[in-house]
Short mmCIF file of C-alpha atoms in Angstrom, two decimals:
data_model
loop_
_atom_site.label_atom_id
_atom_site.label_comp_id
_atom_site.label_asym_id
_atom_site.label_seq_id
_atom_site.Cartn_x
_atom_site.Cartn_y
_atom_site.Cartn_z
CA MET F 1 -8.30 31.73 2.96
CA ASN F 2 -8.80 30.66 6.87
CA LEU F 3 -7.84 27.10 7.69
CA HIS F 4 -10.32 26.98 10.38
CA ALA F 5 -14.22 27.46 10.81
CA PRO F 6 -15.32 29.45 13.80
CA ASN F 7 -16.31 25.99 15.58
CA GLY F 8 -13.05 24.99 15.43
CA LEU F 9 -13.30 22.63 12.33
CA VAL F 10 -11.75 22.97 9.13
CA ARG F 11 -13.96 24.62 6.51
CA ALA F 12 -15.41 22.35 3.54
CA GLU F 13 -13.39 24.64 0.85
CA ASN F 14 -9.98 24.09 2.27
CA ILE F 15 -10.58 20.39 1.30
CA GLU F 16 -9.36 18.92 -1.89
CA VAL F 17 -9.70 15.44 -2.86
CA VAL F 18 -7.29 14.08 -5.10
CA THR F 19 -8.31 11.53 -8.10
CA GLU F 20 -5.68 12.15 -10.91
CA ALA F 21 -2.12 11.08 -11.42
CA ALA F 22 -1.55 14.71 -12.85
CA ARG F 23 -2.78 16.53 -9.79
CA LEU F 24 -1.01 14.12 -7.19
CA ALA F 25 2.65 15.11 -8.98
CA GLU F 26 1.54 18.76 -8.80
CA ILE F 27 1.10 18.56 -4.99
CA GLY F 28 4.18 17.01 -4.26
CA PRO F 29 6.48 19.94 -3.03
CA ALA F 30 3.90 20.99 -0.81
CA TRP F 31 3.19 17.32 0.83
CA ASP F 32 7.17 17.20 1.04
CA ALA F 33 7.14 20.10 2.99
CA LEU F 34 4.33 18.84 5.28
CA TRP F 35 5.82 15.24 5.52
CA SER F 36 9.49 17.07 6.81
CA ARG F 37 6.88 19.49 9.44
CA ALA F 38 4.80 16.33 10.86
CA ASP F 39 8.10 14.18 10.69
CA GLY F 40 6.15 11.78 9.00
CA LEU F 41 7.23 8.09 8.20
CA ILE F 42 8.11 6.95 4.85
CA PHE F 43 4.89 5.44 4.18
CA GLN F 44 3.17 8.70 4.18
CA SER F 45 5.96 10.11 1.97
CA HIS F 46 4.64 11.53 -1.36
CA ALA F 47 7.49 9.43 -3.15
CA TRP F 48 5.97 6.36 -1.70
CA ILE F 49 2.82 6.72 -2.64
CA SER F 50 3.74 8.24 -5.78
CA GLY F 51 6.11 5.50 -6.31
CA TRP F 52 3.62 2.76 -5.88
CA TRP F 53 0.55 4.29 -7.90
CA HIS F 54 3.13 4.74 -10.92
CA ASN F 55 3.80 1.51 -11.09
CA LEU F 56 0.40 -0.50 -10.95
CA SER F 57 -0.16 -2.56 -13.84
CA ASP F 58 -3.86 -3.07 -13.00
CA LEU F 59 -5.13 0.59 -13.07
CA ASP F 60 -8.68 -0.27 -14.15
CA LEU F 61 -9.24 -1.77 -10.70
CA TRP F 62 -7.88 1.57 -8.77
CA GLU F 63 -9.16 5.06 -7.81
CA LEU F 64 -7.15 7.44 -5.84
CA ARG F 65 -8.67 9.42 -3.27
CA ILE F 66 -6.20 11.36 -1.47
CA GLY F 67 -7.91 13.99 0.94
CA VAL F 68 -5.67 17.02 1.62
CA VAL F 69 -6.61 20.42 3.34
CA TRP F 70 -4.88 23.61 2.37
CA ASN F 71 -4.20 26.73 4.29
CA GLY F 72 -3.23 29.28 1.16
CA ASP F 73 -0.77 27.26 -0.55
CA ARG F 74 0.51 25.31 2.58
CA LEU F 75 -0.79 21.43 3.42
CA GLU F 76 -2.08 20.82 7.08
CA ALA F 77 -3.15 17.41 6.45
CA ILE F 78 -3.27 14.51 4.35
CA MET F 79 -5.35 11.34 4.34
CA PRO F 80 -3.72 9.30 1.65
CA LEU F 81 -6.47 6.67 0.28
CA CYS F 82 -7.45 5.18 -2.47
CA VAL F 83 -10.56 2.61 -3.83
CA GLN F 84 -9.47 -0.76 -4.93
CA LYS F 85 -11.92 -3.40 -6.73
CA ARG F 86 -11.37 -6.79 -5.51
CA ARG F 87 -13.38 -10.00 -4.51
CA GLY F 88 -16.34 -8.43 -6.22
CA LEU F 89 -16.22 -5.73 -3.59
CA ARG F 90 -14.98 -1.91 -3.41
CA PHE F 91 -12.91 -1.02 -0.79
CA LEU F 92 -12.13 2.20 0.52
CA GLU F 93 -7.96 1.69 1.64
CA TRP F 94 -5.04 3.18 2.59
CA ALA F 95 -3.11 3.83 -0.65
CA ALA F 96 -0.11 1.84 -1.32
CA ASN F 97 -1.49 -0.34 1.49
CA SER F 98 -0.09 -3.76 -0.21
CA TYR F 99 3.88 -2.31 0.58
CA SER F 100 3.17 -0.21 3.95
CA ASP F 101 3.21 -1.07 7.21
CA TYR F 102 2.31 1.66 9.85
CA GLU F 103 -0.94 3.17 7.82
CA ASP F 104 -1.85 7.19 9.27
CA VAL F 105 -2.87 10.50 8.17
CA LEU F 106 -0.27 13.12 7.46
CA VAL F 107 -1.01 15.97 10.05
CA ALA F 108 0.82 19.42 10.89
CA PRO F 109 1.90 19.70 14.41
CA GLY F 110 -0.73 21.23 16.59
CA TYR F 111 -3.37 20.56 14.22
CA ALA F 112 -6.77 19.58 15.90
CA PRO F 113 -7.87 16.14 15.60
CA GLU F 114 -11.59 17.43 15.12
CA ALA F 115 -10.60 18.62 11.76
CA LEU F 116 -10.12 15.06 10.58
CA HIS F 117 -14.10 14.55 10.71
CA VAL F 118 -14.41 16.93 8.46
CA LEU F 119 -11.88 15.49 6.07
CA TRP F 120 -13.19 12.30 6.26
CA ASP F 121 -16.63 13.24 5.52
CA GLN F 122 -15.59 15.22 2.52
CA LEU F 123 -13.67 11.84 1.39
CA THR F 124 -16.88 9.69 1.83
CA ALA F 125 -19.55 12.11 0.66
CA SER F 126 -19.18 10.68 -3.00
CA GLY F 127 -19.89 7.06 -1.87
CA GLY F 128 -18.10 4.60 -4.64
CA PHE F 129 -17.18 2.12 -2.45
CA ASP F 130 -18.51 -0.43 0.02
CA ILE F 131 -16.16 -0.92 2.94
CA ALA F 132 -14.11 1.01 4.20
CA LEU F 133 -10.84 -0.66 5.57
CA ILE F 134 -9.06 1.20 7.81
CA ASN F 135 -5.89 -1.15 9.08
CA ARG F 136 -2.45 -1.32 10.31
CA LEU F 137 -2.80 1.42 13.04
CA LEU F 138 -0.86 1.84 15.80
CA PRO F 139 -1.71 2.37 19.46
CA THR F 140 -0.51 6.41 18.56
CA ALA F 141 -1.58 6.74 15.11
CA GLN F 142 -3.35 10.14 14.52
CA MET F 143 -6.38 7.98 12.75
CA GLN F 144 -7.16 6.67 16.09
CA ALA F 145 -9.22 9.29 16.72
CA MET F 146 -11.72 8.49 13.98
CA SER F 147 -12.91 5.49 16.23
CA GLY F 148 -16.82 5.88 16.49
CA ARG F 149 -16.51 9.29 14.93
CA GLY F 150 -17.64 10.54 11.53
CA GLY F 151 -21.16 11.46 9.63
CA VAL F 152 -22.76 8.97 7.27
CA VAL F 153 -19.45 6.89 7.08
CA ARG F 154 -18.57 6.03 10.93
CA LEU F 155 -15.83 3.98 11.33
CA VAL F 156 -15.74 1.58 14.11
CA PRO F 157 -13.05 -1.11 15.63
CA ASN F 158 -12.88 -4.34 13.78
CA HIS F 159 -11.79 -7.56 14.78
CA ARG F 160 -8.73 -7.83 12.39
CA SER F 161 -5.47 -6.66 13.93
CA GLU F 162 -1.81 -7.29 12.96
CA ILE F 163 1.18 -7.91 14.96
CA SER F 164 4.50 -5.86 15.10
CA HIS F 165 7.54 -7.15 16.72
CA ARG F 166 10.56 -5.11 17.66
CA VAL F 167 13.78 -5.22 19.61
CA SER F 168 13.89 -2.14 22.53
CA GLY F 169 16.45 -1.60 24.92
CA GLU F 170 18.91 0.77 26.03
CA TRP F 171 21.89 -1.33 25.21
CA THR F 172 24.88 1.19 24.16
CA THR F 173 26.86 -1.25 22.33
CA GLY F 174 26.03 -3.93 19.68
CA ASN F 175 28.21 -6.39 21.81
CA ALA F 176 26.17 -5.52 24.68
CA TRP F 177 22.90 -6.70 23.22
CA PHE F 178 24.42 -9.50 21.87
CA GLU F 179 25.74 -10.73 25.53
CA SER F 180 22.20 -10.52 26.84
CA GLN F 181 20.69 -13.11 24.45
CA SER F 182 20.87 -16.27 26.04
CA LYS F 183 23.90 -19.25 25.37
CA LYS F 184 21.94 -20.82 22.46
CA PRO F 185 21.00 -18.30 20.44
CA ARG F 186 24.85 -16.73 20.99
CA GLN F 187 26.45 -20.19 20.33
CA ASN F 188 24.13 -20.80 17.07
CA TYR F 189 25.52 -17.24 15.69
CA ARG F 190 29.44 -18.37 16.35
CA ARG F 191 28.88 -21.60 14.99
CA GLY F 192 26.91 -20.33 11.77
CA LYS F 193 29.69 -17.56 11.16
CA LYS F 194 32.34 -20.33 11.41
CA SER F 195 30.77 -22.51 9.27
CA MET F 196 30.10 -19.63 6.60
CA ALA F 197 33.42 -18.55 6.96
CA GLU F 198 35.01 -22.27 6.35
CA LEU F 199 32.98 -21.80 2.77
CA GLY F 200 35.19 -18.42 1.71
CA ASP F 201 35.38 -15.07 2.64
CA LEU F 202 32.31 -14.04 4.94
CA ARG F 203 31.49 -10.15 5.05
CA PHE F 204 28.51 -8.40 6.73
CA ARG F 205 28.27 -4.82 5.38
CA LEU F 206 26.11 -1.65 5.06
CA LEU F 207 25.86 -0.54 1.26
CA ASP F 208 27.65 2.45 0.41
CA ALA F 209 25.08 5.61 0.08
CA ASP F 210 26.50 5.91 -3.33
CA GLU F 211 26.66 2.21 -3.94
CA ALA F 212 24.42 0.89 -7.35
CA VAL F 213 21.34 -0.73 -5.74
CA GLU F 214 19.91 -2.34 -9.03
CA PRO F 215 22.30 -5.50 -8.63
CA VAL F 216 21.06 -5.84 -4.86
CA LEU F 217 17.58 -5.43 -5.69
CA GLU F 218 17.40 -8.27 -8.47
CA ARG F 219 19.37 -10.56 -6.47
CA LEU F 220 16.64 -9.94 -3.71
CA SER F 221 13.80 -10.65 -5.92
CA ALA F 222 15.43 -13.52 -7.50
CA LEU F 223 15.84 -15.11 -3.97
CA LYS F 224 12.48 -13.93 -2.71
CA ARG F 225 10.66 -15.70 -6.08
CA GLN F 226 12.66 -18.99 -5.11
CA TRP F 227 11.73 -18.55 -1.67
CA MET F 228 7.83 -18.32 -2.49
CA ASP F 229 7.42 -20.36 -5.49
CA ALA F 230 8.85 -23.37 -3.05
CA ARG F 231 5.74 -22.51 -0.61
CA GLY F 232 3.20 -21.86 -3.41
CA HIS F 233 3.43 -18.00 -2.38
CA SER F 234 3.58 -15.14 -4.63
CA SER F 235 4.02 -11.13 -4.93
CA ALA F 236 3.72 -8.90 -7.64
CA LEU F 237 6.56 -6.63 -5.53
CA PHE F 238 9.23 -9.41 -6.66
CA GLU F 239 7.94 -10.29 -9.98
CA ALA F 240 10.63 -10.02 -12.87
CA GLY F 241 10.29 -6.50 -14.12
CA ASP F 242 8.07 -5.17 -11.70
CA LYS F 243 9.51 -1.45 -10.99
CA THR F 244 7.83 -0.91 -7.75
CA LEU F 245 10.29 -2.27 -5.20
CA ALA F 246 12.98 0.07 -7.00
CA ALA F 247 10.60 3.06 -6.91
CA LEU F 248 9.70 2.71 -2.75
CA VAL F 249 13.89 1.77 -2.32
CA ASP F 250 14.43 4.97 -4.16
CA ALA F 251 11.64 7.28 -2.10
CA MET F 252 14.10 5.66 1.08
CA ALA F 253 17.32 6.75 -1.00
CA GLN F 254 15.95 10.32 -1.45
CA ALA F 255 14.85 10.73 2.00
CA GLY F 256 18.06 9.50 3.38
CA VAL F 257 16.88 6.69 5.36
CA LEU F 258 18.09 3.96 3.44
CA ARG F 259 19.76 1.28 5.18
CA ILE F 260 20.84 -1.59 2.89
CA PHE F 261 22.62 -4.89 4.81
CA VAL F 262 24.07 -7.79 2.90
CA LEU F 263 25.96 -11.08 4.10
CA GLU F 264 28.39 -11.87 1.35
CA LEU F 265 30.33 -14.76 0.45
CA ASP F 266 33.26 -14.56 -1.74
CA GLY F 267 31.31 -11.68 -2.89
CA LEU F 268 27.96 -13.33 -3.52
CA ILE F 269 25.06 -12.06 -1.76
CA VAL F 270 23.63 -14.84 0.61
CA ALA F 271 21.29 -12.68 2.49
CA ILE F 272 20.16 -9.20 2.49
CA SER F 273 17.70 -6.71 4.05
CA VAL F 274 16.11 -3.40 3.06
CA ASN F 275 16.04 -1.31 5.86
CA PHE F 276 15.33 2.28 6.78
CA VAL F 277 15.76 4.39 9.75
CA GLN F 278 13.50 6.88 11.51
CA HIS F 279 12.33 8.15 14.76
CA ARG F 280 15.55 6.55 16.42
CA SER F 281 14.83 3.24 14.93
CA LEU F 282 16.12 0.90 12.47
CA MET F 283 13.22 -0.60 10.64
CA ALA F 284 13.26 -3.97 8.37
CA PHE F 285 11.35 -3.32 5.29
CA VAL F 286 12.20 -6.14 3.19
CA THR F 287 14.58 -9.34 4.46
CA THR F 288 15.72 -12.81 2.22
CA TYR F 289 18.14 -15.45 1.94
CA ASP F 290 19.79 -17.77 -0.04
CA PRO F 291 17.97 -20.98 0.21
CA ALA F 292 20.82 -22.91 -1.07
CA PHE F 293 22.52 -22.17 2.47
CA GLU F 294 19.35 -22.51 4.39
CA ARG F 295 21.07 -25.27 6.66
CA LEU F 296 23.75 -22.40 7.98
CA SER F 297 20.48 -19.94 8.88
CA PRO F 298 21.91 -16.91 6.68
CA GLY F 299 18.99 -14.82 7.27
CA THR F 300 19.34 -15.21 11.15
CA LEU F 301 23.30 -14.39 11.05
CA LEU F 302 22.10 -11.41 8.75
CA MET F 303 19.45 -10.13 11.85
CA ASN F 304 22.11 -10.89 14.34
CA ASP F 305 24.54 -8.48 12.57
CA TYR F 306 22.32 -5.52 11.89
CA ILE F 307 20.89 -5.66 15.50
CA MET F 308 24.14 -5.10 16.83
CA TRP F 309 24.94 -2.31 14.06
CA ALA F 310 21.63 -0.52 15.01
CA PHE F 311 22.60 -0.43 18.52
CA GLU F 312 26.07 0.06 18.34
CA ASN F 313 25.24 3.38 16.03
CA GLY F 314 22.69 4.84 18.60
CA TYR F 315 19.40 3.08 17.71
CA HIS F 316 17.21 2.02 20.18
CA VAL F 317 14.63 -0.06 18.51
CA VAL F 318 14.90 -2.58 15.98
CA ASP F 319 11.35 -2.85 14.43
CA PHE F 320 10.51 -5.84 12.38
CA LEU F 321 7.28 -4.29 10.93
CA CYS F 322 4.46 -5.90 10.45
CA GLY F 323 4.17 -9.88 10.56
CA ALA F 324 4.19 -12.72 13.25
CA GLU F 325 6.80 -14.90 11.45
CA ALA F 326 8.49 -16.84 14.27
CA PHE F 327 12.01 -15.39 13.32
CA LYS F 328 10.85 -12.38 14.27
CA SER F 329 9.41 -13.30 17.69
CA ARG F 330 13.02 -14.97 18.79
CA PHE F 331 14.51 -11.70 18.83
CA ALA F 332 11.71 -9.19 19.83
CA THR F 333 11.34 -7.91 22.95
CA GLN F 334 8.14 -6.20 22.48
CA ALA F 335 5.27 -6.98 20.47
CA VAL F 336 2.48 -4.30 19.35
CA ARG F 337 -1.17 -4.79 18.35
CA LEU F 338 -1.89 -2.77 15.09
CA SER F 339 -5.80 -2.01 14.97
CA THR F 340 -8.28 -2.07 12.43
CA LEU F 341 -11.50 0.39 11.83
CA ILE F 342 -14.06 -0.21 9.48
CA ALA F 343 -17.73 0.54 7.86
CA PRO F 344 -19.72 0.32 5.48
CA GLY F 345 -20.46 2.48 2.44
CA SER F 346 -23.20 0.57 0.54
CA LEU F 347 -26.05 -1.80 1.12
CA LEU F 348 -23.85 -4.57 0.06
CA GLY F 349 -21.02 -3.20 1.90
CA ARG F 350 -23.48 -3.49 5.00
CA GLY F 351 -24.50 -7.01 4.55
CA VAL F 352 -20.83 -8.11 4.14
CA LEU F 353 -19.58 -6.83 7.25
CA LEU F 354 -23.02 -8.11 9.25
CA GLY F 355 -22.16 -11.67 8.10
CA ASP F 356 -18.17 -11.05 9.18
CA MET F 357 -19.40 -10.13 12.39
CA VAL F 358 -22.00 -12.92 12.73
CA ARG F 359 -19.07 -15.38 11.63
CA HIS F 360 -16.41 -13.69 14.09
CA ARG F 361 -18.70 -14.21 17.11
CA ILE F 362 -19.77 -17.87 16.28
CA ALA F 363 -16.00 -18.46 16.09
CA LYS F 364 -15.04 -17.05 19.52
CA TRP F 365 -18.41 -19.04 21.07
CA ARG F 366 -17.03 -22.05 19.44
CA ALA F 367 -13.26 -21.37 20.59
CA HIS F 368 -15.09 -20.87 24.37
CA ARG F 369 -16.65 -23.90 23.93
CA SER F 370 -13.95 -26.05 22.92
CA PRO F 371 -13.06 -28.92 25.48
CA THR F 372 -10.03 -28.53 27.68
CA LYS F 373 -6.88 -30.27 26.94
CA GLY F 374 -8.01 -33.96 28.22
CA ASP F 375 -11.32 -33.23 28.76
CA GLY F 376 -13.06 -35.92 26.36
CA SER F 377 -16.74 -34.59 27.41
CA GLY F 378 -17.08 -32.38 24.50
CA THR F 379 -18.36 -29.54 26.77
CA ALA F 380 -16.83 -26.69 28.63
#
């Protein structure tokens, strides 16, 4: 079977749209092979997508729509999408979108970006969605090539975006990074460590590869629920009995990229960070701390510790992934904006997007017209 048509684009007969869990399992080995060849992030791995899908509790609201391109028995590209029903609309979006940070297609090295247009057209040809929402795209994402392209469903940039913060530098040791910080954060770290050490035996450590992670994940979920309950938040990922977090962590472990850091006081975990290492970066997936010790900032102490560990072990970036939380920006030396592409898939979706665009433009106009500080005239 030839991969490319004479015009350089992939043939439609090479494309398959996976919609069933059984077929998702069958293509696992070929997916794994492409993931390794493409040096994909864990978010695009078969284990990650499968772990999410097999632990969904409301499958009636979801539909798999994973586009794959075959070259014989070898995969050349994967566009892992799904359709979710929410707020009375059907969204075509990334599979495992709620639990993934850097979204993208998975393509073999040297694969022509133009061929993605045919794959996209095949994925969207059957309709069945109101809005295509393709978000969390790094500036270097392969999917950026789809901006302004496509057939009937034409993706265009949207005003929505997210921020990713990271620590980036050429420090050769953890201490070199630490000493580069200003005086106050260094003093706060030393003071916090000293105060906690006065309460008992304080220990920062990386979990061993063969150490059981289940008790640590149970502790993490319990602490997360405490934190969220106090603020009126919730997340299915940390609900008691939910197995999604364990499945995602197992995907990291099986790929050999998992790094779990803990801060323990007399053996009690007071802060946890589930991280992974890829592309010369340490990436922080989930972090939490024990609210009982909030006054001593155990979460911040742990962040200091694993940042120092990263530079000590030859990593040049500590990536906090999505989210503009203040605790991330305190450490960050770089902020990266993640973009969104969007398109209507029905008349209803077109109307919703038109209304959203109008509201956005009105908000921008009002912000522009707002009086400057100290100007009581009411006009700009």
